[in-house]
Coordinates of C-alpha atoms in Angstrom, one line a residue:
M19 CA 69.5 44.1 122.1
T20 CA 70.5 45.2 125.4
L21 CA 71.0 49.0 126.5
T22 CA 73.5 49.5 128.7
D23 CA 73.5 53.0 131.0
P24 CA 76.8 54.2 131.1
L25 CA 76.4 55.3 134.8
D26 CA 76.2 51.5 135.6
A27 CA 79.7 50.7 133.5
K28 CA 82.2 49.0 135.9
G29 CA 85.5 51.3 136.3
P30 CA 85.9 55.1 137.6
L31 CA 84.0 57.4 136.2
D32 CA 86.1 59.9 134.0
T33 CA 84.9 63.5 134.4
A34 CA 88.0 65.4 133.4
A35 CA 87.4 67.5 130.7
P36 CA 88.6 66.7 127.2
A37 CA 91.9 68.5 126.4
P38 CA 91.8 72.1 124.1
P39 CA 93.2 71.3 120.6
A40 CA 96.6 72.4 120.3
V41 CA 97.2 75.7 119.2
P42 CA 99.5 75.9 116.1
T43 CA 103.0 77.2 116.3
G44 CA 104.3 76.7 113.0
S45 CA 104.6 79.5 110.4
P46 CA 101.6 80.9 108.9
L47 CA 103.0 81.3 105.6
P48 CA 101.5 78.1 104.0
V49 CA 98.3 79.2 105.3
F50 CA 98.2 82.9 104.1
V51 CA 99.0 81.4 100.4
Q52 CA 96.4 79.3 100.3
L53 CA 94.1 82.0 101.5
K54 CA 95.3 84.0 98.6
L55 CA 94.9 81.5 96.2
S56 CA 91.6 80.7 97.7
L57 CA 90.2 84.3 97.4
M58 CA 91.8 84.8 93.7
R59 CA 89.9 81.1 92.8
N60 CA 86.3 82.2 94.7
G61 CA 86.3 85.5 92.0
L62 CA 85.4 82.7 89.2
R63 CA 82.8 81.8 91.7
Q64 CA 80.5 84.7 91.6
S65 CA 77.4 85.4 89.1
A66 CA 78.0 85.1 85.4
G67 CA 78.1 88.9 85.2
R68 CA 80.8 89.5 87.5
R69 CA 82.7 86.3 86.7
A70 CA 82.7 87.7 83.1
A71 CA 84.1 91.0 84.2
Y72 CA 86.8 89.3 86.8
I73 CA 88.0 87.4 83.9
T74 CA 88.0 90.2 81.6
S75 CA 90.2 92.5 83.7
I76 CA 92.8 90.0 84.1
V77 CA 92.6 88.8 80.4
F78 CA 93.6 92.6 79.7
T79 CA 96.1 93.1 82.4
V80 CA 97.9 90.2 81.2
L81 CA 97.7 91.0 77.9
F82 CA 98.7 95.2 78.6
A83 CA 101.7 93.7 80.8
A84 CA 102.8 91.0 77.9
L85 CA 102.6 94.2 75.6
Q86 CA 104.7 96.2 77.8
L87 CA 107.5 93.6 78.5
L88 CA 108.3 93.5 74.5
G89 CA 108.0 97.3 74.2
L90 CA 110.6 97.9 76.8
V91 CA 112.9 95.1 75.4
L92 CA 112.7 96.7 72.2
L93 CA 113.9 99.7 73.5
R94 CA 117.4 97.7 74.5
G95 CA 120.0 99.7 73.3
N96 CA 118.4 103.3 73.2
D97 CA 120.1 105.9 74.5
D98 CA 117.1 107.2 76.8
A99 CA 115.9 103.8 77.7
D100 CA 117.4 104.3 81.4
A101 CA 115.3 107.9 81.7
L102 CA 112.4 106.0 80.6
V103 CA 112.5 102.9 82.9
T104 CA 113.4 105.4 85.9
V105 CA 110.4 107.3 85.4
L106 CA 108.4 104.6 84.9
T107 CA 109.2 103.2 88.0
A108 CA 108.6 106.0 90.2
V109 CA 105.1 105.8 88.6
L110 CA 104.7 102.5 89.5
A111 CA 105.7 102.8 93.2
L112 CA 103.4 105.6 93.5
G113 CA 100.3 103.9 92.2
W114 CA 101.3 101.2 94.9
A115 CA 101.2 104.0 97.2
V116 CA 98.3 105.6 96.7
M117 CA 96.0 102.7 95.4
P118 CA 95.3 101.4 99.1
L119 CA 93.7 104.4 99.7
F120 CA 91.4 105.3 97.0
F121 CA 90.3 101.4 96.3
P122 CA 90.7 99.8 99.8
S123 CA 88.0 97.1 98.9
G124 CA 90.2 96.0 95.8
D125 CA 92.3 93.6 97.8
E126 CA 90.8 92.1 100.9
T127 CA 94.0 91.0 102.2
L128 CA 95.2 94.6 102.9
D129 CA 92.5 94.9 105.7
P130 CA 94.8 93.9 108.7
T131 CA 91.7 94.3 111.0
R132 CA 90.5 91.0 109.8
L133 CA 93.4 89.2 111.9
V134 CA 93.5 91.5 114.3
M135 CA 91.5 88.7 116.9
L136 CA 93.9 85.9 115.9
P137 CA 96.6 84.9 118.1
L138 CA 99.3 86.0 115.7
R139 CA 102.6 87.7 116.5
P140 CA 103.5 90.8 114.1
R141 CA 106.8 89.3 112.9
P142 CA 105.7 86.0 111.5
L143 CA 102.8 87.5 110.2
I144 CA 104.3 90.4 108.4
G145 CA 106.6 87.7 106.4
A146 CA 103.5 85.6 105.5
L147 CA 101.3 88.9 104.3
L148 CA 104.6 89.8 102.7
V149 CA 104.8 86.7 100.5
S150 CA 101.3 86.4 99.5
S151 CA 100.9 90.0 98.6
L152 CA 103.3 88.8 95.7
I153 CA 100.5 86.6 94.6
G154 CA 98.1 87.8 92.1
V155 CA 97.7 90.3 88.9
G156 CA 98.9 93.3 90.4
P157 CA 102.4 91.9 91.3
L158 CA 102.6 90.1 88.0
F159 CA 102.2 93.4 86.1
T160 CA 104.8 94.9 88.2
L161 CA 107.0 92.1 87.9
T162 CA 106.9 92.2 84.3
L163 CA 107.5 95.9 83.8
V164 CA 110.6 95.7 86.4
V165 CA 111.9 92.6 84.1
G166 CA 111.4 94.5 80.9
S167 CA 112.9 97.6 82.3
L168 CA 116.4 95.5 83.3
I169 CA 116.5 93.9 80.4
A170 CA 116.1 97.1 78.4
I171 CA 119.5 99.0 80.2
A172 CA 121.2 95.6 81.6
H173 CA 124.4 95.3 79.3
G174 CA 127.0 92.8 80.7
A175 CA 127.6 90.1 83.3
A176 CA 127.9 92.2 85.9
A177 CA 124.7 94.3 85.0
S178 CA 122.9 91.2 84.9
A179 CA 124.0 90.0 88.4
A180 CA 122.9 93.5 89.6
A181 CA 119.7 93.2 88.2
L182 CA 118.5 90.3 89.7
L183 CA 119.2 92.6 93.3
A184 CA 117.6 95.4 91.6
G185 CA 114.3 93.5 90.1
V186 CA 114.0 92.1 93.8
L187 CA 114.7 95.3 95.7
S188 CA 112.0 97.3 93.4
V189 CA 109.1 94.4 93.6
L190 CA 109.6 94.2 97.2
T191 CA 109.5 98.1 97.9
C192 CA 106.4 98.4 96.0
V193 CA 104.6 95.5 98.2
A194 CA 106.1 96.6 101.3
L195 CA 104.8 100.3 100.5
A196 CA 101.3 99.4 99.7
R197 CA 101.3 97.0 102.6
A198 CA 102.7 99.7 105.0
V199 CA 100.1 102.5 103.8
A200 CA 97.2 100.3 104.1
T201 CA 98.1 99.1 107.6
A202 CA 98.7 102.7 108.7
N203 CA 95.6 103.9 107.5
S204 CA 93.6 100.7 108.0
R205 CA 91.1 102.2 110.8
L206 CA 90.4 105.2 108.8
L207 CA 89.6 103.2 105.0
S208 CA 87.0 101.1 107.3
S209 CA 85.6 104.6 108.7
R210 CA 83.1 106.7 106.9
K211 CA 86.2 109.3 106.3
G212 CA 87.9 106.5 104.2
R213 CA 85.0 105.9 102.2
D214 CA 84.7 109.7 101.4
L215 CA 88.5 109.2 100.4
A216 CA 87.3 106.3 97.9
L217 CA 84.7 108.7 96.6
L218 CA 87.9 110.7 94.9
S219 CA 89.2 107.5 93.2
G220 CA 87.1 108.6 90.2
L221 CA 88.6 112.1 89.8
F222 CA 92.2 110.3 90.5
V223 CA 91.9 107.9 87.6
A224 CA 90.5 110.8 85.4
I225 CA 93.6 113.0 86.4
G226 CA 96.0 110.1 86.1
L227 CA 94.7 109.3 82.6
Q228 CA 94.8 112.9 81.5
L229 CA 98.5 113.1 82.6
V230 CA 99.1 109.9 80.5
N231 CA 97.5 111.4 77.5
V232 CA 100.1 114.5 77.9
G233 CA 102.6 112.5 78.8
V234 CA 102.4 110.2 75.3
Q235 CA 101.9 113.5 73.4
K236 CA 105.3 114.6 74.8
L237 CA 106.9 111.4 74.0
S238 CA 105.9 111.5 70.5
G239 CA 107.3 115.2 69.8
E240 CA 110.4 116.0 68.5
G241 CA 112.5 115.4 71.9
G242 CA 111.5 111.9 72.2
L243 CA 112.5 110.1 75.4
G244 CA 114.9 112.6 76.0
V245 CA 112.3 115.0 77.4
L246 CA 112.5 112.6 80.3
R247 CA 115.8 113.0 81.2
P248 CA 115.3 116.0 83.6
T249 CA 112.7 114.2 85.4
A250 CA 114.8 110.9 85.5
D251 CA 117.7 112.7 87.0
V252 CA 115.8 113.5 90.1
L253 CA 113.9 110.5 90.2
R254 CA 117.1 108.6 90.0
W255 CA 117.3 108.8 93.6
V256 CA 114.1 107.8 94.6
P257 CA 113.4 104.4 95.7
P258 CA 112.9 102.1 93.9
A259 CA 113.9 103.7 90.6
S260 CA 117.1 104.1 92.3
A261 CA 117.2 100.6 92.4
I262 CA 116.6 100.4 88.5
D263 CA 118.9 102.9 87.7
A264 CA 121.9 101.5 89.6
V265 CA 121.9 99.0 86.7
Q266 CA 122.5 101.3 84.4
G267 CA 125.0 102.9 86.4
V268 CA 126.8 99.2 86.6
S269 CA 126.3 98.8 82.7
E270 CA 128.5 102.5 82.4
G271 CA 131.0 101.4 85.0
A272 CA 129.7 103.7 87.7
Y273 CA 129.7 101.3 90.5
G274 CA 130.3 103.5 93.4
I275 CA 127.2 105.3 92.4
A276 CA 125.5 102.2 91.9
A277 CA 126.7 101.0 95.4
A278 CA 125.2 104.2 96.9
Q279 CA 121.9 103.6 94.7
F280 CA 121.6 100.1 95.9
A281 CA 122.2 101.0 99.5
L282 CA 119.5 103.6 99.2
S283 CA 116.9 101.5 98.1
A284 CA 117.9 98.9 100.7
A285 CA 117.7 101.4 103.8
V286 CA 114.3 102.7 102.3
L287 CA 113.2 99.0 102.4
A288 CA 114.2 98.3 105.9
L289 CA 112.5 101.7 106.8
L290 CA 109.0 100.7 105.1
M291 CA 108.9 97.0 106.9
W292 CA 109.8 98.8 110.3
W293 CA 106.9 101.1 109.7
W294 CA 104.4 98.1 108.7
S295 CA 105.7 96.1 111.9
R296 CA 105.2 98.9 114.1
S297 CA 101.7 99.9 112.4
L298 CA 100.6 96.3 112.5
T299 CA 101.7 96.0 116.1
H300 CA 100.0 99.0 117.3
L301 CA 96.9 97.7 115.3
M302 CA 96.9 94.5 117.1
T303 CA 97.6 95.9 120.7
T304 CA 95.5 98.9 120.8
P305 CA 91.7 99.2 120.9
D306 CA 89.7 100.9 118.0
S307 CA 88.7 104.5 119.4
S308 CA 85.4 104.3 117.9
T309 CA 84.3 101.1 120.0
I310 CA 85.0 103.0 123.1
Q311 CA 82.3 104.7 124.4
P312 CA 82.8 108.4 125.0
E313 CA 82.3 109.9 128.7
K314 CA 78.8 111.6 129.0
P315 CA 78.8 115.0 129.2
R316 CA 78.1 116.6 132.6
R317 CA 74.5 118.0 132.5
G318 CA 74.5 122.1 131.9
A319 CA 77.9 121.8 130.9
G320 CA 79.0 124.4 128.2
G321 CA 75.2 123.9 127.0
A322 CA 76.1 120.2 125.6
G323 CA 72.3 119.3 125.9
S324 CA 71.4 121.7 123.3
S325 CA 74.3 120.7 121.0
T326 CA 72.1 119.1 118.5
A327 CA 69.5 121.8 118.2
T328 CA 72.0 124.5 117.3
P329 CA 72.9 124.9 113.6
G330 CA 76.8 125.3 114.2
P331 CA 78.9 128.1 113.0
L332 CA 78.3 127.9 109.6
G333 CA 74.6 128.1 110.3
K334 CA 75.1 131.1 112.1
L335 CA 76.5 133.0 109.3
L336 CA 73.8 131.7 106.8
P337 CA 70.4 134.1 106.2
A338 CA 67.7 133.6 108.6
G339 CA 64.4 131.7 107.6
R340 CA 63.6 129.1 105.4
S341 CA 65.8 130.1 102.6
G342 CA 68.9 129.9 105.1
T343 CA 67.7 126.3 106.3
A344 CA 67.6 125.1 102.7
M345 CA 70.9 126.4 102.2
L346 CA 72.3 124.6 105.1
R347 CA 70.8 121.4 104.6
T348 CA 72.2 121.7 101.0
L349 CA 75.8 122.1 101.9
R350 CA 75.6 119.0 104.7
Y351 CA 74.2 116.9 101.8
A352 CA 77.1 117.8 99.9
V353 CA 79.6 116.6 102.9
R354 CA 77.8 114.1 104.4
D355 CA 75.9 112.1 101.4
P356 CA 77.9 109.9 99.3
K357 CA 76.4 110.3 96.2
A358 CA 75.9 114.1 96.7
K359 CA 79.8 114.5 97.6
T360 CA 81.0 112.4 94.7
S361 CA 79.2 114.7 92.4
W362 CA 80.3 117.8 94.2
V363 CA 84.0 116.4 94.4
S364 CA 83.8 115.5 90.8
A365 CA 82.7 118.6 89.5
L366 CA 85.1 120.7 91.5
G367 CA 87.9 118.5 90.2
V368 CA 87.0 118.5 86.7
G369 CA 86.1 121.8 86.5
L370 CA 89.9 122.7 87.5
L371 CA 91.3 120.0 85.7
M372 CA 90.0 120.8 81.7
P373 CA 91.4 124.1 81.8
L374 CA 94.7 123.0 83.6
L375 CA 95.0 120.3 80.9
T376 CA 94.4 121.8 77.7
S377 CA 96.9 124.6 78.9
V378 CA 99.3 121.8 79.1
Q379 CA 98.6 120.5 75.9
G380 CA 99.2 123.4 74.3
N381 CA 95.7 124.5 73.4
G382 CA 94.8 126.6 76.4
S383 CA 92.4 129.7 76.6
I384 CA 91.2 131.3 79.1
Y385 CA 87.7 130.8 77.8
W386 CA 88.4 126.9 79.0
S387 CA 87.5 128.1 82.4
C388 CA 83.9 128.5 81.7
W389 CA 84.3 124.6 82.5
A390 CA 84.4 125.7 86.3
A391 CA 81.0 127.4 85.8
G392 CA 79.3 124.7 84.1
M393 CA 80.4 122.0 86.1
L394 CA 79.5 124.0 89.3
G395 CA 76.0 124.8 87.7
M396 CA 75.2 121.2 87.2
Q397 CA 75.0 120.8 90.8
M398 CA 71.4 122.8 90.7
Y399 CA 70.1 120.0 88.2
N400 CA 67.4 117.5 89.8
Q401 CA 67.6 119.1 93.4
F402 CA 64.7 117.4 94.8
G403 CA 66.0 113.9 93.6
Q404 CA 68.9 114.4 95.9
D405 CA 66.9 114.3 98.8
S406 CA 65.6 110.9 97.5
S407 CA 62.7 109.7 99.9
A408 CA 63.5 111.9 102.5
F409 CA 61.5 114.7 100.0
W410 CA 58.3 114.2 101.8
M411 CA 59.3 115.7 105.1
V412 CA 60.2 119.1 102.9
A413 CA 56.8 119.0 100.7
Q414 CA 54.9 118.9 103.8
T415 CA 56.2 122.4 104.6
I416 CA 55.5 123.5 101.0
S417 CA 52.1 124.9 100.5
T418 CA 52.1 128.3 98.7
T419 CA 54.3 129.5 95.8
R420 CA 56.3 131.6 98.2
D421 CA 57.2 128.1 100.3
A422 CA 58.8 127.1 97.0
Y423 CA 60.5 129.8 96.2
L424 CA 62.5 130.1 99.5
E425 CA 63.0 126.5 99.2
L426 CA 64.5 126.6 95.7
R427 CA 66.4 130.3 96.3
G428 CA 68.1 128.6 99.6
R429 CA 69.4 125.7 97.5
A430 CA 70.5 128.1 94.8
F431 CA 72.5 130.1 97.4
A432 CA 74.3 127.0 98.5
V433 CA 75.2 126.5 94.8
A434 CA 76.3 130.0 94.2
L435 CA 78.0 130.5 97.8
V436 CA 80.7 127.8 96.7
G437 CA 80.4 128.6 92.8
V438 CA 81.1 132.4 92.7
P439 CA 84.4 132.0 94.6
Y440 CA 85.4 128.7 92.8
V441 CA 84.7 129.9 89.1
L442 CA 86.7 133.3 90.4
L443 CA 89.4 131.1 91.2
A444 CA 89.4 128.9 87.9
V445 CA 89.3 132.2 85.7
V446 CA 92.2 134.1 87.3
G447 CA 94.3 131.0 88.0
S448 CA 94.0 130.4 84.4
A449 CA 94.7 133.9 83.1
V450 CA 97.7 133.8 85.5
F451 CA 98.9 130.4 84.1
L452 CA 98.6 131.3 80.4
K453 CA 99.9 134.9 81.4
D454 CA 96.7 136.7 79.8
L455 CA 95.4 139.0 82.7
P456 CA 93.7 141.8 80.6
A457 CA 91.2 138.7 79.9
I458 CA 90.1 138.3 83.1
P459 CA 87.0 140.3 83.0
E460 CA 85.4 139.0 79.8
A461 CA 86.0 135.4 80.8
L462 CA 84.9 135.9 84.5
G463 CA 81.4 137.8 82.9
L464 CA 80.9 134.7 80.8
A465 CA 81.3 132.3 83.4
Y466 CA 79.4 134.3 85.8
G467 CA 76.6 134.4 83.0
L468 CA 76.7 130.7 82.3
L469 CA 76.4 130.0 85.9
G470 CA 73.2 131.9 86.2
A471 CA 71.8 130.1 83.3
L472 CA 72.5 126.7 84.4
M473 CA 71.1 127.6 87.9
A474 CA 67.9 128.8 86.2
T475 CA 67.2 125.8 84.0
G476 CA 68.2 123.6 86.8
A477 CA 65.7 124.8 89.0
L478 CA 62.9 124.5 86.1
S479 CA 64.4 121.0 85.3
S480 CA 64.0 120.0 89.0
A481 CA 60.5 120.8 89.1
L482 CA 59.5 119.3 85.5
L483 CA 61.9 116.6 85.0
P484 CA 62.7 115.1 88.5
Y485 CA 63.8 111.4 89.1
S486 CA 65.5 109.5 92.1
I487 CA 68.9 108.5 92.9
P488 CA 68.9 105.2 94.4
Q489 CA 70.9 105.4 98.0
D490 CA 71.6 101.6 98.3
S491 CA 72.7 101.3 94.5
A492 CA 75.7 102.1 92.4
K493 CA 73.4 103.8 89.8
N494 CA 72.9 107.2 89.8
V495 CA 69.5 106.7 88.4
A496 CA 66.7 104.5 89.2
P497 CA 65.8 101.9 86.7
G498 CA 63.4 103.3 84.1
Q499 CA 64.2 107.0 84.7
G500 CA 67.3 107.1 82.4
S501 CA 65.8 109.0 79.6
L502 CA 64.3 111.4 82.1
A503 CA 67.6 111.7 83.4
W504 CA 69.2 112.5 79.8
M505 CA 66.7 115.0 79.3
S506 CA 66.8 116.9 82.4
L507 CA 70.3 117.2 82.7
F508 CA 71.2 117.4 78.3
G509 CA 68.4 119.6 77.8
G510 CA 68.7 122.1 80.4
M511 CA 72.5 122.5 79.8
I512 CA 71.8 122.9 76.1
V513 CA 69.1 126.1 76.9
G514 CA 71.3 127.2 79.5
A515 CA 74.1 127.6 76.9
L516 CA 71.7 128.9 74.5
L517 CA 70.5 131.6 77.0
C518 CA 74.1 132.8 77.2
A519 CA 74.5 133.5 73.3
P520 CA 73.7 137.4 73.7
L521 CA 76.9 137.6 75.9
L522 CA 79.2 135.1 73.6
G523 CA 77.8 137.5 70.6
L524 CA 78.9 140.6 72.2
T525 CA 82.1 139.3 73.1
I526 CA 83.1 138.0 69.9
W527 CA 81.5 141.6 68.1
L528 CA 83.9 143.5 70.5
H529 CA 86.9 141.2 69.7
V530 CA 86.1 141.7 65.8
S531 CA 85.4 145.4 65.7
G532 CA 88.4 146.0 67.6
N533 CA 86.7 147.6 70.5
H534 CA 89.0 145.7 73.2
D535 CA 89.1 148.4 75.3
L536 CA 85.4 147.9 76.1
L537 CA 85.5 144.4 76.8
W538 CA 85.7 145.1 80.6
V539 CA 82.0 145.9 80.1
L540 CA 81.4 142.1 80.1
L541 CA 82.2 141.4 83.8
P542 CA 79.3 143.6 85.2
L543 CA 77.2 142.5 82.7
G544 CA 77.7 139.0 82.8
V545 CA 77.3 139.2 86.8
A546 CA 73.8 141.0 86.3
Y547 CA 72.8 139.1 83.1
G548 CA 73.6 135.7 85.4
A549 CA 71.6 137.1 88.2
A550 CA 68.6 138.1 86.7
F551 CA 68.1 134.8 84.5
A552 CA 68.4 133.0 87.9
E553 CA 66.0 134.9 89.5
A554 CA 63.6 134.4 86.7
G555 CA 64.4 130.9 86.7
L556 CA 63.3 130.4 90.5
R557 CA 60.3 132.1 90.4
L558 CA 59.3 130.1 86.9
A559 CA 60.1 127.1 88.9
A560 CA 58.2 128.1 92.2
P561 CA 54.6 127.4 90.7
R562 CA 55.3 124.6 88.8
T563 CA 57.0 122.9 91.9
V564 CA 53.8 123.5 93.9
G565 CA 51.4 122.3 91.3
R566 CA 53.3 119.2 90.5
L567 CA 54.2 118.6 94.1
P568 CA 52.4 114.8 94.3
E569 CA 54.5 114.1 90.9
I570 CA 57.8 115.0 92.0
L571 CA 57.3 112.9 95.1
A572 CA 56.6 110.1 93.4
A573 CA 59.5 110.7 90.8
V574 CA 61.9 110.9 93.5
S575 CA 60.7 107.7 96.0
K576 CA 61.0 105.6 93.1
G577 CA 63.6 102.9 93.5

């Protein structure tokens, strides 16, 4: 075989560069539909556990949607069915609006920043994204609810024709609302502040479930679905609920009102599409400010060179010395550390949520406001574990009992700085809501006593039963330390509650004996009682912290 050098080949040598591939100019709609189907299909190609969770969530969602559809169909002919479907549609739209904020990672196609570098124009891109957004479990659930609602209230040929328009407007409005909100807040959701907002998702779900529970209890009462009529009269002019209620208007012959509701729904849908288009254009043509380097400040301008060393406005208000430093560090953890922030936000939310829900359910009592003291007192538990492996830097500065006492006192002061006004707000708010203002002194005294007792037991459990909180995992306890965490939290809470038994016994005795004019004594007594126990707990925990410092370091650094 003879090898021929290409340079020896006859004929002129073509040195022109190959032509670049043609840029596709067709609609991106098929590509985005295939992309959405691929993302759904990839959910089945994960690990066995995640695949099982993915399939289970789909099965339960479809099953719930089917049962919901059946229930709405059975309501056909009910006099108050229109009130129910109007409220349901409004709640559904609210869910579509807030889900991108609280669960930004739930659907990867909601993140338009992934498309910024592609040579795509916003107008055809919006059409492709809108159609692809109609594919998935969420749109299927929405479609079943809308179809069931329309079957329940559509009577006659004209209403059936109007139901088709109402269904299209409702589904498109929900999807466009979610897309517009996600696009307008895309850079926020991908930043640290956006991830901090996602931490509220658990609290949002908890509040939503409790509100659903309250709603079910109200509907199961004597009024039935009729209790929704006042709410439905307001929401019937809020799209997309207005489109659903327009079908009821057509069924009753109120064609003018129905036309106005359809026009309002179509106008809001057009406004959402315009907002979405404007936000997407701005996103694709404006650089991200986080990628632009700020101008370096001039030397000596405003003391900028020493800004990192100053404690900031809050630090200047805190006490000087080690306690103030520990206090500032704890407060910064509560604001910056994701795990600590989740704990604080959940405590603040649940502490106010429980008294409110029990009052709405008819079981209200001002003593439920002690939930606020209990939830804030729990923030004192596992103080050293919240530092994780960084605790070794703090441990290097603890050599005496005095050092440990000042460290623990600063952390307790940080909890008290938030807890004292927060408990006051919860108790006074509950009293105003329940119209039981004379009960404020006794409830406030009990709450402050409980807060002090939990701070005492929290300091002791931090020294005796520390455990690690993994920073790179969704778990709040390191593997193998679950029992330790249960003993620390629930054991300390039980002991703290028992420490408040004298205060509780005195309260009961004053009520039973009829000495209601002496109940005010519980306020100063509870404040002194809680402060004394908190101080005693800190002094007992300080020497144990010094003596068990190597064990604490090993425990909080695990995992």
